[in-house]
Amino acid sequence: MTTYPTFVAERLTDFVCAWQQAQPHEMVLHQAKRLLLNQLKASAEASRQPAGLQLLAQAALAAGVAGPGTGVALWWSGLRVPRARAALLHGQLLEQLDYGDTHLPSQTSITAALLPDLLALGEIGRHGGARVLTALLVGVEVALAARDLTPAPHVASVARDLGAAASRCTLLGLTRAATSAALAPMCAAWPQAAGDAPQAGAALADLDDFRRVHEIALHCRPLPVAALAPVEAALALRAQAGGRSLQRLRLAVWPGSSKAPQRDELLLDSVATAWLMGQFTADERLAACREHPTTRRLRDTIHLWRDDRLPGVHASRLEAWFDDGGQEAVEIDFFLGSPAHPLCDSQLCELFRSAADDVVLPRRSGEILQALWGLDRSADVGGLLALLRRPA
């Protein structure tokens, strides 16, 4: 009898090997480009912040380890560093601002965990853009499928490891035996109680459709996913208030949102800051904004309510009471950037330009965008990565 881990490993191996020899539909590749552009936006914005500048400064001290013409390009710097160092630093940039993406059903961020090493491998091996994009799609889909199949405490690390292994196997075009050797030990480590083969078969039946990739939300603001709908509600309600003096707020969020006290604090701080500033950018995340006495006073008037009538983390409701006795409310069904209310390509490009124009020359931002949208026709992904640098 085929065991659960063996069945899963074989099915995932079949999936990876099939896409080593094929190319996803143009619409699916387009989604991969959007995921990549969104992460480049997040890293560019992070590279402008104090913590990001410090990371790049530290990298400059170690850049001599990779001699001229060796190593891989360190984004937004002009440096070349060893592959492992570059992947680590890129991963740190991507995680700084909660400005990347989230798979809504699982509330998981996977792309940022796979992309840095995948692009480094693509640059070193001079792989074509279509192969890199396909490898990204396969890795993300495998990682998210692993989350569906492993309700274990270590599910997040299992998912990341499996996704990374699947993306590398796809990129390098490994044989079936080598692909199985990479994936099977990770599946074998799962608890035997995780499920059975028929259950896994049902869960993996739609792998080839890349369904999970299309369930990923792109963050239009540097915020955790649980704060995106509330902040959008705050900005909409503020515009609706017409400058009236605010008395108090009541914020309704989905009960499945994180209940960690520090996350609730960040959520309330973000709503209060958005209301006071009329926007939410990386500047509004700074301690000077969050800890300002005016922000604290407004935050203390917000009542947080977990409403089981809300359908998911993509929705929120905000009610306001004013000193003149009036009351207003706004309900967000799907925040901007969620799969049901996606950022259009032009909006995503504008967010990228806003993040990158102060890091590279504005004309270079246009070159980056042109290279990215044509990446599936590029013979070497290194051409795009060479553009991600500060001007000399």
Coordinates of C-alpha atoms in Angstrom, one line a residue:
M1 CA 0.0 0.0 0.0
T2 CA 1.3 3.4 -1.0
T3 CA 1.9 5.6 2.1
Y4 CA 0.7 9.1 2.3
P5 CA 4.2 10.7 2.2
T6 CA 5.3 8.5 -0.8
F7 CA 2.1 9.3 -2.7
V8 CA 2.6 13.1 -2.2
A9 CA 6.3 12.9 -3.1
E10 CA 5.4 11.1 -6.4
R11 CA 2.7 13.5 -7.3
L12 CA 4.9 16.5 -6.6
T13 CA 7.7 14.9 -8.6
D14 CA 5.3 14.4 -11.6
F15 CA 4.2 18.0 -11.4
V16 CA 7.8 19.4 -11.3
C17 CA 9.1 17.2 -14.1
A18 CA 6.1 18.1 -16.3
W19 CA 6.9 21.8 -16.1
Q20 CA 10.6 21.3 -16.7
Q21 CA 9.7 20.5 -20.2
A22 CA 6.8 22.9 -20.7
Q23 CA 5.9 26.5 -20.3
P24 CA 2.7 27.7 -18.5
H25 CA 0.0 29.7 -20.4
E26 CA 0.8 33.3 -21.1
M27 CA -1.8 34.5 -18.5
V28 CA -0.1 32.4 -15.8
L29 CA 3.4 33.7 -16.7
H30 CA 1.9 37.2 -16.5
Q31 CA 0.9 36.5 -12.9
A32 CA 4.5 35.3 -12.2
K33 CA 5.8 38.6 -13.6
R34 CA 3.4 40.5 -11.3
L35 CA 4.6 38.5 -8.3
L36 CA 8.2 39.3 -9.2
L37 CA 7.5 43.0 -9.8
N38 CA 5.6 43.3 -6.5
Q39 CA 8.6 41.8 -4.6
L40 CA 11.0 44.1 -6.4
K41 CA 8.8 47.0 -5.3
A42 CA 9.0 45.8 -1.7
S43 CA 12.8 45.4 -1.8
A44 CA 13.3 48.8 -3.4
E45 CA 11.2 50.5 -0.7
A46 CA 13.0 48.6 2.0
S47 CA 16.4 49.7 0.6
R48 CA 15.4 53.3 1.2
Q49 CA 14.6 52.8 4.9
P50 CA 17.2 53.1 7.7
A51 CA 17.4 49.3 8.3
G52 CA 17.7 48.6 4.6
L53 CA 20.5 51.2 4.2
Q54 CA 22.3 49.6 7.1
L55 CA 22.0 46.1 5.4
L56 CA 23.5 47.4 2.2
A57 CA 26.3 49.2 4.1
Q58 CA 27.2 46.0 5.8
A59 CA 27.1 44.2 2.5
A60 CA 29.6 46.7 1.1
L61 CA 32.1 45.6 3.7
A62 CA 31.9 42.0 2.6
A63 CA 31.6 42.7 -1.2
G64 CA 35.3 42.0 -1.6
V65 CA 34.8 38.3 -1.0
A66 CA 33.5 38.0 -4.5
G67 CA 36.1 39.3 -6.9
P68 CA 35.3 41.5 -10.0
G69 CA 32.9 39.8 -12.3
T70 CA 32.0 37.0 -9.8
G71 CA 29.2 36.5 -7.4
V72 CA 25.7 37.9 -8.1
A73 CA 24.3 41.4 -8.2
L74 CA 23.1 42.8 -4.9
W75 CA 19.8 44.6 -5.7
W76 CA 19.8 48.4 -5.4
S77 CA 23.5 48.7 -4.7
G78 CA 25.8 48.0 -7.6
L79 CA 27.7 45.5 -5.5
R80 CA 28.4 41.8 -6.4
V81 CA 28.5 39.4 -3.5
P82 CA 28.5 35.6 -3.1
R83 CA 25.3 33.8 -4.0
A84 CA 24.4 32.8 -0.4
R85 CA 25.1 36.2 0.9
A86 CA 23.0 37.9 -1.8
A87 CA 20.1 35.5 -1.2
L88 CA 20.2 36.2 2.6
L89 CA 20.3 40.0 2.2
H90 CA 17.6 40.0 -0.5
G91 CA 15.4 37.9 1.8
Q92 CA 16.0 40.4 4.7
L93 CA 15.0 43.3 2.4
L94 CA 11.8 41.5 1.4
E95 CA 10.7 40.9 4.9
Q96 CA 11.3 44.3 6.4
L97 CA 8.1 46.2 5.5
D98 CA 5.2 43.6 5.0
Y99 CA 5.1 45.1 1.5
G100 CA 5.1 41.8 -0.5
D101 CA 2.3 39.4 -1.0
T102 CA 0.1 37.0 1.0
H103 CA -1.8 33.8 0.0
L104 CA -5.2 34.7 1.5
P105 CA -6.6 31.2 2.2
S106 CA -3.6 30.3 4.3
Q107 CA -2.4 33.8 5.2
T108 CA 1.0 32.7 4.1
S109 CA 3.8 34.7 2.5
I110 CA 5.8 32.3 0.2
T111 CA 7.1 34.2 -2.7
A112 CA 9.7 36.2 -0.7
A113 CA 11.1 32.9 0.7
L114 CA 11.7 31.4 -2.7
L115 CA 12.6 34.3 -4.9
P116 CA 16.1 35.5 -3.7
D117 CA 17.9 32.2 -4.2
L118 CA 16.0 31.4 -7.3
L119 CA 17.0 34.6 -9.0
A120 CA 20.6 34.1 -7.8
L121 CA 20.7 30.7 -9.4
G122 CA 19.1 32.1 -12.5
E123 CA 21.8 34.7 -12.8
I124 CA 24.7 32.4 -12.1
G125 CA 23.4 29.8 -14.6
R126 CA 22.3 32.4 -17.2
H127 CA 18.9 30.9 -17.4
G128 CA 16.2 32.4 -19.6
G129 CA 13.4 34.4 -18.1
A130 CA 10.6 32.0 -19.0
R131 CA 12.5 29.2 -17.2
V132 CA 12.9 31.4 -14.1
L133 CA 9.2 32.5 -14.1
T134 CA 8.1 28.8 -14.5
A135 CA 10.3 27.8 -11.6
L136 CA 8.8 30.5 -9.4
L137 CA 5.3 29.4 -10.3
V138 CA 6.1 25.7 -9.6
G139 CA 7.8 26.5 -6.3
V140 CA 5.0 28.7 -5.0
E141 CA 2.3 26.2 -6.0
V142 CA 4.2 23.3 -4.4
A143 CA 4.8 25.3 -1.2
L144 CA 1.2 26.3 -0.9
A145 CA 0.0 22.7 -1.6
A146 CA 2.3 21.5 1.1
R147 CA 0.5 23.9 3.5
D148 CA -2.8 22.4 2.5
L149 CA -1.5 18.9 3.2
T150 CA 0.5 19.3 6.4
P151 CA -1.5 20.6 9.4
A152 CA 1.6 20.1 11.6
P153 CA 3.5 22.6 13.8
H154 CA 6.4 22.7 11.4
V155 CA 4.2 23.2 8.3
A156 CA 5.7 26.6 7.4
S157 CA 9.3 25.4 7.2
V158 CA 8.2 22.2 5.4
A159 CA 6.3 24.3 2.8
R160 CA 9.2 26.7 2.3
D161 CA 11.7 23.9 1.9
L162 CA 9.6 21.9 -0.5
G163 CA 8.8 25.0 -2.6
A164 CA 12.4 26.0 -2.8
A165 CA 13.5 22.5 -3.8
A166 CA 10.7 22.3 -6.4
S167 CA 11.7 25.6 -7.9
R168 CA 15.4 24.7 -8.0
C169 CA 14.6 21.3 -9.7
T170 CA 12.5 23.1 -12.3
L171 CA 15.1 25.7 -13.0
L172 CA 18.0 23.3 -13.3
G173 CA 15.9 20.7 -15.3
L174 CA 16.9 17.8 -13.1
T175 CA 16.1 14.2 -14.0
R176 CA 13.1 12.5 -12.4
A177 CA 15.4 10.5 -10.2
A178 CA 17.2 13.6 -9.0
T179 CA 13.9 15.5 -8.5
S180 CA 12.4 12.7 -6.5
A181 CA 15.6 12.5 -4.4
A182 CA 15.2 16.2 -3.5
L183 CA 11.5 16.1 -2.6
A184 CA 10.9 12.6 -1.1
P185 CA 13.0 13.0 2.1
M186 CA 11.0 16.2 3.0
C187 CA 7.7 14.4 2.5
A188 CA 8.9 11.4 4.4
A189 CA 9.5 13.6 7.4
W190 CA 5.8 14.5 7.7
P191 CA 3.8 12.9 10.5
Q192 CA 2.1 9.7 9.3
A193 CA -1.1 11.0 10.8
A194 CA -1.2 13.9 8.4
G195 CA -3.7 12.1 6.1
D196 CA -4.1 9.4 3.5
A197 CA -3.4 9.0 -0.2
P198 CA -7.0 9.6 -1.5
Q199 CA -7.2 12.8 0.5
A200 CA -3.8 13.9 -0.9
G201 CA -5.0 13.0 -4.4
A202 CA -8.0 15.3 -4.1
A203 CA -5.9 18.1 -2.7
L204 CA -3.3 17.8 -5.5
A205 CA -5.6 17.3 -8.4
D206 CA -5.6 21.0 -9.3
L207 CA -1.8 21.5 -9.1
D208 CA -1.5 21.9 -12.9
D209 CA -4.1 24.8 -12.9
F210 CA -1.8 26.9 -10.7
R211 CA -5.0 27.8 -8.7
R212 CA -3.1 28.8 -5.5
V213 CA -0.9 31.3 -7.4
H214 CA -4.0 33.2 -8.3
E215 CA -5.2 33.3 -4.7
I216 CA -2.2 35.6 -3.7
A217 CA -2.9 39.2 -2.7
L218 CA -0.4 41.9 -3.5
H219 CA 0.1 44.5 -0.8
C220 CA -0.6 48.0 -2.0
R221 CA 0.6 49.4 1.4
P222 CA 3.5 48.3 3.6
L223 CA 1.3 46.5 6.1
P224 CA 0.5 43.0 7.3
V225 CA -2.4 41.5 5.4
A226 CA -4.7 41.8 8.4
A227 CA -4.3 45.6 8.4
L228 CA -4.9 46.2 4.7
A229 CA -8.7 46.3 4.7
P230 CA -8.9 48.3 8.0
V231 CA -6.5 51.0 6.7
E232 CA -8.4 51.2 3.4
A233 CA -11.6 51.6 5.4
A234 CA -10.0 54.3 7.6
L235 CA -8.9 56.3 4.5
A236 CA -12.3 55.9 2.8
L237 CA -14.2 56.9 6.0
R238 CA -11.9 59.9 6.6
A239 CA -12.7 61.2 3.2
Q240 CA -16.4 60.7 3.8
A241 CA -16.3 62.5 7.2
G242 CA -15.7 65.9 5.6
G243 CA -13.4 67.2 8.3
R244 CA -15.8 66.7 11.2
S245 CA -14.4 66.3 14.7
L246 CA -14.1 62.7 15.5
Q247 CA -15.3 61.2 18.8
R248 CA -14.6 57.5 18.5
L249 CA -14.2 54.6 16.1
R250 CA -15.3 51.0 16.1
L251 CA -13.3 48.6 13.9
A252 CA -14.7 45.2 12.9
V253 CA -12.2 42.6 11.6
W254 CA -12.5 38.9 10.7
P255 CA -12.1 36.6 13.7
G256 CA -9.5 34.6 11.9
S257 CA -7.1 37.5 11.8
S258 CA -4.1 37.3 14.0
K259 CA -5.0 37.7 17.7
A260 CA -1.4 38.3 18.9
P261 CA -1.4 41.4 21.1
Q262 CA 1.5 43.0 19.2
R263 CA -0.4 42.5 15.9
D264 CA -3.5 44.2 17.4
E265 CA -1.4 47.1 18.5
L266 CA 0.1 47.5 15.0
L267 CA -3.4 47.3 13.5
L268 CA -4.8 50.0 15.8
D269 CA -1.7 52.2 15.3
S270 CA -2.1 51.8 11.5
V271 CA -5.7 52.8 11.5
A272 CA -5.1 55.8 13.7
T273 CA -2.1 56.9 11.7
A274 CA -4.0 56.5 8.4
W275 CA -6.9 58.6 9.7
L276 CA -4.6 61.4 11.0
M277 CA -2.2 61.5 7.9
G278 CA -4.7 60.7 5.2
Q279 CA -2.3 58.1 3.7
F280 CA -0.2 55.1 4.6
T281 CA 3.3 54.8 3.3
A282 CA 6.5 53.5 4.8
D283 CA 6.9 56.9 6.5
E284 CA 3.7 56.2 8.5
R285 CA 5.3 53.1 9.9
L286 CA 8.0 55.1 11.6
A287 CA 8.0 55.3 15.4
A288 CA 7.7 59.0 15.2
C289 CA 4.2 58.6 13.7
R290 CA 3.1 55.6 15.7
E291 CA 4.2 56.9 19.0
H292 CA 3.1 60.5 18.6
P293 CA 0.7 61.6 21.4
T294 CA -2.0 62.5 18.9
T295 CA -1.8 59.0 17.4
R296 CA -2.0 57.4 20.8
R297 CA -5.0 59.4 21.8
L298 CA -6.9 58.4 18.7
R299 CA -5.9 54.8 19.0
D300 CA -7.3 54.7 22.5
T301 CA -10.7 55.7 21.1
I302 CA -10.8 52.7 18.7
H303 CA -12.9 49.7 19.8
L304 CA -11.6 46.5 18.1
W305 CA -14.4 44.0 17.4
R306 CA -14.0 40.5 15.9
D307 CA -17.1 40.1 13.8
D308 CA -17.9 36.6 12.6
R309 CA -20.2 38.0 9.9
L310 CA -17.2 39.2 7.9
P311 CA -16.1 36.7 5.3
G312 CA -12.4 36.8 5.6
V313 CA -9.2 38.8 6.2
H314 CA -9.9 40.7 2.9
A315 CA -12.9 42.5 4.6
S316 CA -13.4 45.0 7.3
R317 CA -15.9 47.5 8.6
L318 CA -15.2 50.8 10.3
E319 CA -17.8 53.0 12.1
A320 CA -17.2 56.6 13.3
W321 CA -19.1 58.8 15.8
F322 CA -18.6 62.5 15.6
D323 CA -18.9 65.4 18.0
D324 CA -21.9 66.8 16.1
G325 CA -23.8 63.6 16.9
G326 CA -23.4 62.2 13.4
Q327 CA -22.4 58.7 12.5
E328 CA -20.8 57.2 9.4
A329 CA -19.7 53.7 8.4
V330 CA -17.6 52.1 5.6
E331 CA -17.4 48.4 4.8
I332 CA -14.5 47.0 2.6
D333 CA -15.5 43.7 1.0
F334 CA -12.1 43.2 -0.7
F335 CA -9.1 45.4 -0.1
L336 CA -7.2 46.7 -3.2
G337 CA -4.7 44.1 -4.2
S338 CA -6.8 41.1 -3.1
P339 CA -7.6 38.6 -5.9
A340 CA -11.2 39.8 -6.1
H341 CA -10.0 43.5 -6.3
P342 CA -6.6 43.2 -7.9
L343 CA -4.1 46.0 -8.6
C344 CA -4.1 46.5 -12.4
D345 CA -0.7 46.4 -14.1
S346 CA -0.5 50.2 -14.3
Q347 CA -1.2 50.6 -10.5
L348 CA 1.5 48.0 -9.8
C349 CA 4.0 49.8 -12.0
E350 CA 3.2 53.1 -10.3
L351 CA 3.8 51.6 -6.9
F352 CA 7.2 50.2 -8.2
R353 CA 8.2 53.6 -9.6
S354 CA 7.3 55.3 -6.4
A355 CA 9.6 52.9 -4.5
A356 CA 12.4 52.7 -7.0
D357 CA 12.7 56.2 -8.6
D358 CA 14.7 57.5 -5.6
V359 CA 16.9 54.4 -5.7
V360 CA 17.7 54.3 -9.4
L361 CA 17.4 56.9 -12.1
P362 CA 13.8 57.4 -13.2
R363 CA 14.7 56.4 -16.7
R364 CA 16.2 53.2 -15.2
S365 CA 12.8 52.4 -13.6
G366 CA 11.3 52.4 -17.1
E367 CA 14.0 50.1 -18.3
I368 CA 13.4 47.7 -15.4
L369 CA 9.7 47.6 -16.2
Q370 CA 10.3 47.0 -19.9
A371 CA 12.7 44.2 -19.1
L372 CA 10.4 42.6 -16.6
W373 CA 7.3 42.6 -18.8
G374 CA 9.4 41.0 -21.6
L375 CA 11.1 38.6 -19.2
D376 CA 9.5 35.5 -20.7
R377 CA 11.2 36.4 -24.0
S378 CA 14.6 37.1 -22.5
A379 CA 17.5 34.5 -22.9
D380 CA 19.2 35.5 -19.7
V381 CA 17.5 36.8 -16.5
G382 CA 20.7 38.5 -15.6
G383 CA 19.8 41.3 -18.0
L384 CA 17.0 42.3 -15.7
L385 CA 19.0 41.9 -12.5
A386 CA 21.8 44.1 -13.9
L387 CA 19.4 47.0 -13.9
L388 CA 18.6 46.8 -10.2
R389 CA 21.4 49.1 -9.1
R390 CA 22.0 52.6 -7.9
P391 CA 23.6 54.9 -10.5
A392 CA 27.3 55.4 -10.1

